[in-house]
C-alpha positions as protocol buffer text, in pm:
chain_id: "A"
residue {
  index: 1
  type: UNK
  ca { x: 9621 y: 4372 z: 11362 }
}
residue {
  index: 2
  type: UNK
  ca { x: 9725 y: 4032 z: 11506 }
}
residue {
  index: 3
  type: UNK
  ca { x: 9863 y: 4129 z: 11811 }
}
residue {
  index: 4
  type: UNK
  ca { x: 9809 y: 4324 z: 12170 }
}
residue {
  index: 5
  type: UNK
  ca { x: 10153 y: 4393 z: 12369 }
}
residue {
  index: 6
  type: UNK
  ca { x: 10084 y: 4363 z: 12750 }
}
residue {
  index: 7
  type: UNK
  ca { x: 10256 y: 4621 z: 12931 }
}
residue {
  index: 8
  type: UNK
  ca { x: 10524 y: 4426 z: 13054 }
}
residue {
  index: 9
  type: UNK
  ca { x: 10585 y: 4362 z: 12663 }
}
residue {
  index: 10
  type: UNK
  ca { x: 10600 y: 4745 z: 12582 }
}
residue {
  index: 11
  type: UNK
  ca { x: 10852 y: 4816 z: 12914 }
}
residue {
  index: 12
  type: UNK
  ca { x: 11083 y: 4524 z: 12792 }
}
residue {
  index: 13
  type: UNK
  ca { x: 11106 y: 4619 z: 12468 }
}
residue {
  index: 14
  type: UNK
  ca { x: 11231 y: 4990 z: 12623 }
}
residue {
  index: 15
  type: UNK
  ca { x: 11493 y: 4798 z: 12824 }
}
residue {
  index: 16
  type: UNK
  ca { x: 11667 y: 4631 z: 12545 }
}
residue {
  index: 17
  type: UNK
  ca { x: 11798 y: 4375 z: 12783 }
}
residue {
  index: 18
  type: UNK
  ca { x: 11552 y: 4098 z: 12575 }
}
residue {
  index: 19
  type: UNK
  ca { x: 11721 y: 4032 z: 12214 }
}
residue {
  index: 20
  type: UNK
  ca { x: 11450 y: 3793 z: 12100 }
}
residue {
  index: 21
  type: UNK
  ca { x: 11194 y: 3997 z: 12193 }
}
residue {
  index: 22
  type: UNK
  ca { x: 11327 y: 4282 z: 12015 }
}
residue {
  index: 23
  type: UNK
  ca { x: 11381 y: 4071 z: 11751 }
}
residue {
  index: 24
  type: UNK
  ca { x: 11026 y: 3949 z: 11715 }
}
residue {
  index: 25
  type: UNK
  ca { x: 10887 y: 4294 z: 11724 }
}
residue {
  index: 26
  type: UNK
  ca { x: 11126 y: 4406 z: 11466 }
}
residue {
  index: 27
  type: UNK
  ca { x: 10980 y: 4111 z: 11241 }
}
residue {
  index: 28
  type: UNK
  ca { x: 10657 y: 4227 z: 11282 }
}
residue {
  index: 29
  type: UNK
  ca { x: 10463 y: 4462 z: 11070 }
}
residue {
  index: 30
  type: UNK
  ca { x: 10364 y: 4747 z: 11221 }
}
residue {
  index: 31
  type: UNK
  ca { x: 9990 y: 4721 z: 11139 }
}
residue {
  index: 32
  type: UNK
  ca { x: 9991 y: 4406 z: 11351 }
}
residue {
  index: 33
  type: UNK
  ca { x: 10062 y: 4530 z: 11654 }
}
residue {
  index: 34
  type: UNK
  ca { x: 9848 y: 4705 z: 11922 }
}
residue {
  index: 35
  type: UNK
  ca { x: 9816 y: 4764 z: 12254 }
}
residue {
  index: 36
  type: UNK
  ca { x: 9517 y: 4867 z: 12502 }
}
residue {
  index: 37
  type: UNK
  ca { x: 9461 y: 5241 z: 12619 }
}
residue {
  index: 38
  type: UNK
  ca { x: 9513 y: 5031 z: 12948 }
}
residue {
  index: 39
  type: UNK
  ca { x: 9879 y: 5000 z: 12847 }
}
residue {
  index: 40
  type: UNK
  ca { x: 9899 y: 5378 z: 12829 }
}
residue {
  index: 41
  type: UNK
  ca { x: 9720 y: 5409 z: 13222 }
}
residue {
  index: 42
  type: UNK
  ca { x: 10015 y: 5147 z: 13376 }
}
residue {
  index: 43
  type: UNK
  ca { x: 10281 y: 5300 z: 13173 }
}
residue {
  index: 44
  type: UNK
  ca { x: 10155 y: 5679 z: 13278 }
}
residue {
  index: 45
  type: UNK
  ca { x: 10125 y: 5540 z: 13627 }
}
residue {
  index: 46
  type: UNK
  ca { x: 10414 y: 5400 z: 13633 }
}
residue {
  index: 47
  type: UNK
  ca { x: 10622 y: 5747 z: 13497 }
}
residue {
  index: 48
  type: UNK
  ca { x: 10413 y: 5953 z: 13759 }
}
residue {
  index: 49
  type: UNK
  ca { x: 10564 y: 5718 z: 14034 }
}
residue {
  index: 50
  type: UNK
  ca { x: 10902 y: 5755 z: 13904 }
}
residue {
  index: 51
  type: UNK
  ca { x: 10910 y: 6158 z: 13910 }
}
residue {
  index: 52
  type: UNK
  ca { x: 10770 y: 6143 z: 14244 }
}
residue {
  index: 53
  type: UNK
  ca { x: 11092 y: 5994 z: 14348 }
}
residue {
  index: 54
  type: UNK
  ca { x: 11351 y: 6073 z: 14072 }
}
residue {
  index: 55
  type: UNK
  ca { x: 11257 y: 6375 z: 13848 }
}
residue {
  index: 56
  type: UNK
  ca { x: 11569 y: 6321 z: 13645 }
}
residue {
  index: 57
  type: UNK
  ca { x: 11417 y: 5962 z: 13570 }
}
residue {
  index: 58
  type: UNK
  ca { x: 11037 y: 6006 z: 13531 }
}
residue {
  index: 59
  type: UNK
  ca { x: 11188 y: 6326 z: 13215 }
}
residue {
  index: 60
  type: UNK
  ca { x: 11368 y: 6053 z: 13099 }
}
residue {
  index: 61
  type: UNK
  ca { x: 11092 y: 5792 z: 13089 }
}
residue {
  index: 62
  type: UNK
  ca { x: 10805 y: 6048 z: 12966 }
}
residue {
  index: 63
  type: UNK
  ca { x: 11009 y: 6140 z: 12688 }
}
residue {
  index: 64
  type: UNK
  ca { x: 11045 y: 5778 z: 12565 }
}
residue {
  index: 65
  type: UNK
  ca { x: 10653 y: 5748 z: 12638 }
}
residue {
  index: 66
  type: UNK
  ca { x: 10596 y: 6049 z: 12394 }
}
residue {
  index: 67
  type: UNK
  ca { x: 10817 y: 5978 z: 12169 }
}
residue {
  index: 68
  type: UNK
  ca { x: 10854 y: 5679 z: 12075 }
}
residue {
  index: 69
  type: UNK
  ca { x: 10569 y: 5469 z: 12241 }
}
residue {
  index: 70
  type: UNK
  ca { x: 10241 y: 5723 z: 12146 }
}
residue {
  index: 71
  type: UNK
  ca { x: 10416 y: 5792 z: 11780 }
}
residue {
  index: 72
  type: UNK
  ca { x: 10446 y: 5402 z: 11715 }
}
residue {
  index: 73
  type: UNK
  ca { x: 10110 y: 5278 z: 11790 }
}
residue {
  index: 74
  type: UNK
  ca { x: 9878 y: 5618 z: 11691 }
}
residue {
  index: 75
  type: UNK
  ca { x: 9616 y: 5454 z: 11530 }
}
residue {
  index: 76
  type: UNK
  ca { x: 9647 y: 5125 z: 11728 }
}
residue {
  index: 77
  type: UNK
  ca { x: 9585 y: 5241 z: 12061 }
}
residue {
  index: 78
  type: UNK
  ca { x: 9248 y: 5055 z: 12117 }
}
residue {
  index: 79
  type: UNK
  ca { x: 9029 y: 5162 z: 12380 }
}
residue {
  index: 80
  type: UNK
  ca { x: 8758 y: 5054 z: 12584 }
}
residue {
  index: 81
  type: UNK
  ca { x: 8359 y: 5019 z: 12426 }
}
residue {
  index: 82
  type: UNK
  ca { x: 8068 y: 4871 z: 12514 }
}
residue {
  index: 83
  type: UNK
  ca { x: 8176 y: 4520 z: 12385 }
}
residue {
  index: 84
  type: UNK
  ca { x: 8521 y: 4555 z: 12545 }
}
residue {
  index: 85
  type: UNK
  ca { x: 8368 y: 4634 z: 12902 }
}
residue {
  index: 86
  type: UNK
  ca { x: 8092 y: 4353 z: 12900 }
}
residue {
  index: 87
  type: UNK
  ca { x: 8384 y: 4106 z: 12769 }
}
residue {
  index: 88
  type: UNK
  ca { x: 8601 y: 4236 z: 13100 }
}
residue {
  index: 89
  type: UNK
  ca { x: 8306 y: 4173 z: 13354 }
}
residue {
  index: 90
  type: UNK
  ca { x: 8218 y: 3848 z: 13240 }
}
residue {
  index: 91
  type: UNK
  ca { x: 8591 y: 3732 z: 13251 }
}
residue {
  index: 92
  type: UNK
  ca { x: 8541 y: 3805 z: 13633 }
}
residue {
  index: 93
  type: UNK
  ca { x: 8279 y: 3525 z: 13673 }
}
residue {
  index: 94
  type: UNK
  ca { x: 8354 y: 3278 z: 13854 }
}
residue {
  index: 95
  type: UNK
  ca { x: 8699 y: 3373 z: 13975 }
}
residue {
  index: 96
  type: UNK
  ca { x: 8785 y: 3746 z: 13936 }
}
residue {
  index: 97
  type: UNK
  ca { x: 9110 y: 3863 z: 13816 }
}
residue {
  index: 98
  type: UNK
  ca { x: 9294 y: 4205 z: 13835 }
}
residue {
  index: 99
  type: UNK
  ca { x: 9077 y: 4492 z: 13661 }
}
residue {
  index: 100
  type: UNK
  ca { x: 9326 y: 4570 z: 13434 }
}
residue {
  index: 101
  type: UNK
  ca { x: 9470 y: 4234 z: 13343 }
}
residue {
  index: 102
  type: UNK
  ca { x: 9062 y: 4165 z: 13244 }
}
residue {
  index: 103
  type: UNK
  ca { x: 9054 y: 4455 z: 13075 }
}
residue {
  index: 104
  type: UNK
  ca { x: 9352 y: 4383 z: 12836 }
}
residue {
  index: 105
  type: UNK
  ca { x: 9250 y: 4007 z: 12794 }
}
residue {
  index: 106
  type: UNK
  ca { x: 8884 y: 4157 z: 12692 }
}
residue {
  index: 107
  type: UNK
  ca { x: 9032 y: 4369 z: 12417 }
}
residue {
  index: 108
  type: UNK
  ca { x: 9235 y: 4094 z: 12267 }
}
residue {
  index: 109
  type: UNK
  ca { x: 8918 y: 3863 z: 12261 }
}
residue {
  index: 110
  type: UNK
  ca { x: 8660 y: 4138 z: 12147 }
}
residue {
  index: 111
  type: UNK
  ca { x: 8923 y: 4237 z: 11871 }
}
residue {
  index: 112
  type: UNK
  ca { x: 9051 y: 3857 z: 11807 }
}
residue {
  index: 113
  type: UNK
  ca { x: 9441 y: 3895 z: 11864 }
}
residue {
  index: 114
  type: UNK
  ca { x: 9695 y: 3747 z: 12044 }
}
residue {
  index: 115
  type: UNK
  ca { x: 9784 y: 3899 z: 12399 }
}
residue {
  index: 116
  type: UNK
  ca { x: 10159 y: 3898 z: 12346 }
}
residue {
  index: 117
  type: UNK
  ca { x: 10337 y: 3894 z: 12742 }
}
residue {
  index: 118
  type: UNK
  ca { x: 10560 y: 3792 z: 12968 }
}
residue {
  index: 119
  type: UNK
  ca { x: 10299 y: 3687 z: 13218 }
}
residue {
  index: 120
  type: UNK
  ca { x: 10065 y: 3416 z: 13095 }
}
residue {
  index: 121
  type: UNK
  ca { x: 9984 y: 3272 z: 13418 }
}
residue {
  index: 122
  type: UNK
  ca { x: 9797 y: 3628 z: 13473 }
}
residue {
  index: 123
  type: UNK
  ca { x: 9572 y: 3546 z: 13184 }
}
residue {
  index: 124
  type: UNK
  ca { x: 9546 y: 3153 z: 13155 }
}
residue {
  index: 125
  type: UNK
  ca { x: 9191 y: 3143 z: 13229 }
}
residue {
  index: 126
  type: UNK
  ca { x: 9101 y: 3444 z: 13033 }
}
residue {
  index: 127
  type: UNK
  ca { x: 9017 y: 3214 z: 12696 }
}
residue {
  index: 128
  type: UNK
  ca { x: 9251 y: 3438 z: 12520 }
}
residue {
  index: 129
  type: UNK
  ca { x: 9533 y: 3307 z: 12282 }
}
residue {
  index: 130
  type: UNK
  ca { x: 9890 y: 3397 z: 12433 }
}
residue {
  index: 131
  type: UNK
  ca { x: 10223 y: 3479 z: 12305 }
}
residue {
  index: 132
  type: UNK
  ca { x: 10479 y: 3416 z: 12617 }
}
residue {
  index: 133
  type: UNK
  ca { x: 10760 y: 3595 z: 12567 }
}
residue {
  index: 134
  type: UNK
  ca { x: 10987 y: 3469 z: 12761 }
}
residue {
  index: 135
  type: UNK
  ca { x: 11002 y: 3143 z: 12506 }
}
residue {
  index: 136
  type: UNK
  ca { x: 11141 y: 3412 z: 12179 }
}
């Protein structure tokens, strides 16, 4: 693996409304890319939200979620250990940042890869090596 899609990363890519991006993770082996369990909590949150309100909508996006998203990352779906956790608490000293941003910039430095996203500013100070998407 040499990359870890951010959330916003995996939503865009659903969209289709960003060529490049599609395009770069098209070019990409599949073995390279990853994303965090934590990607699987905001998406699932996200979905739940979406039924609440539009049932027709949340089908729609669970679907996608189950069938496409799960299927192309089983066995890169990294989780949260020990080394992951310690990593994401000491990113919170001395400024803290969002729990889950910390958690997916701890994963990419505990596992060495790139944090592929749209929102670098949310990780800048993380010491993790970014991919901003909006430049593909």
């Amino acid at each position: 693996m040499k990359y870890l899609l951010d959330t916003n990363v995996v939503s865009d890519a659903r969209k289709q409304n960003r060529p490049g991006l599609n395009a770069w993770i098209s070019a990409q082996p599949r073995a390279d890319l990853a994303i965090s369990v934590v990607v699987l909590l905001e998406i699932e949150r996200g979905i739940l939200r979406v039924e609440r309100r539009d049932p027709a909508a949340g089908e729609h996006l669970r679907a996608w979620l189950m069938s496409q998203v799960k299927p192309a990352f089983a066995g890169s779906i990294l989780t949260i250990d020990d080394q992951v956790a310690r990593s994401a608490a000491q990113l919170h000293v001395p400024d803290p940042m969002p729990e889950m941003d910390a958690l997916i910039a701890a994963t990419a430095l505990v596992h060495d890869l790139t944090l592929v996203t749209r929102n670098t500013k949310d990780f800048q100070h993380a010491g993790v090596s970014l991919l901003d998407t909006g430049t593909l």
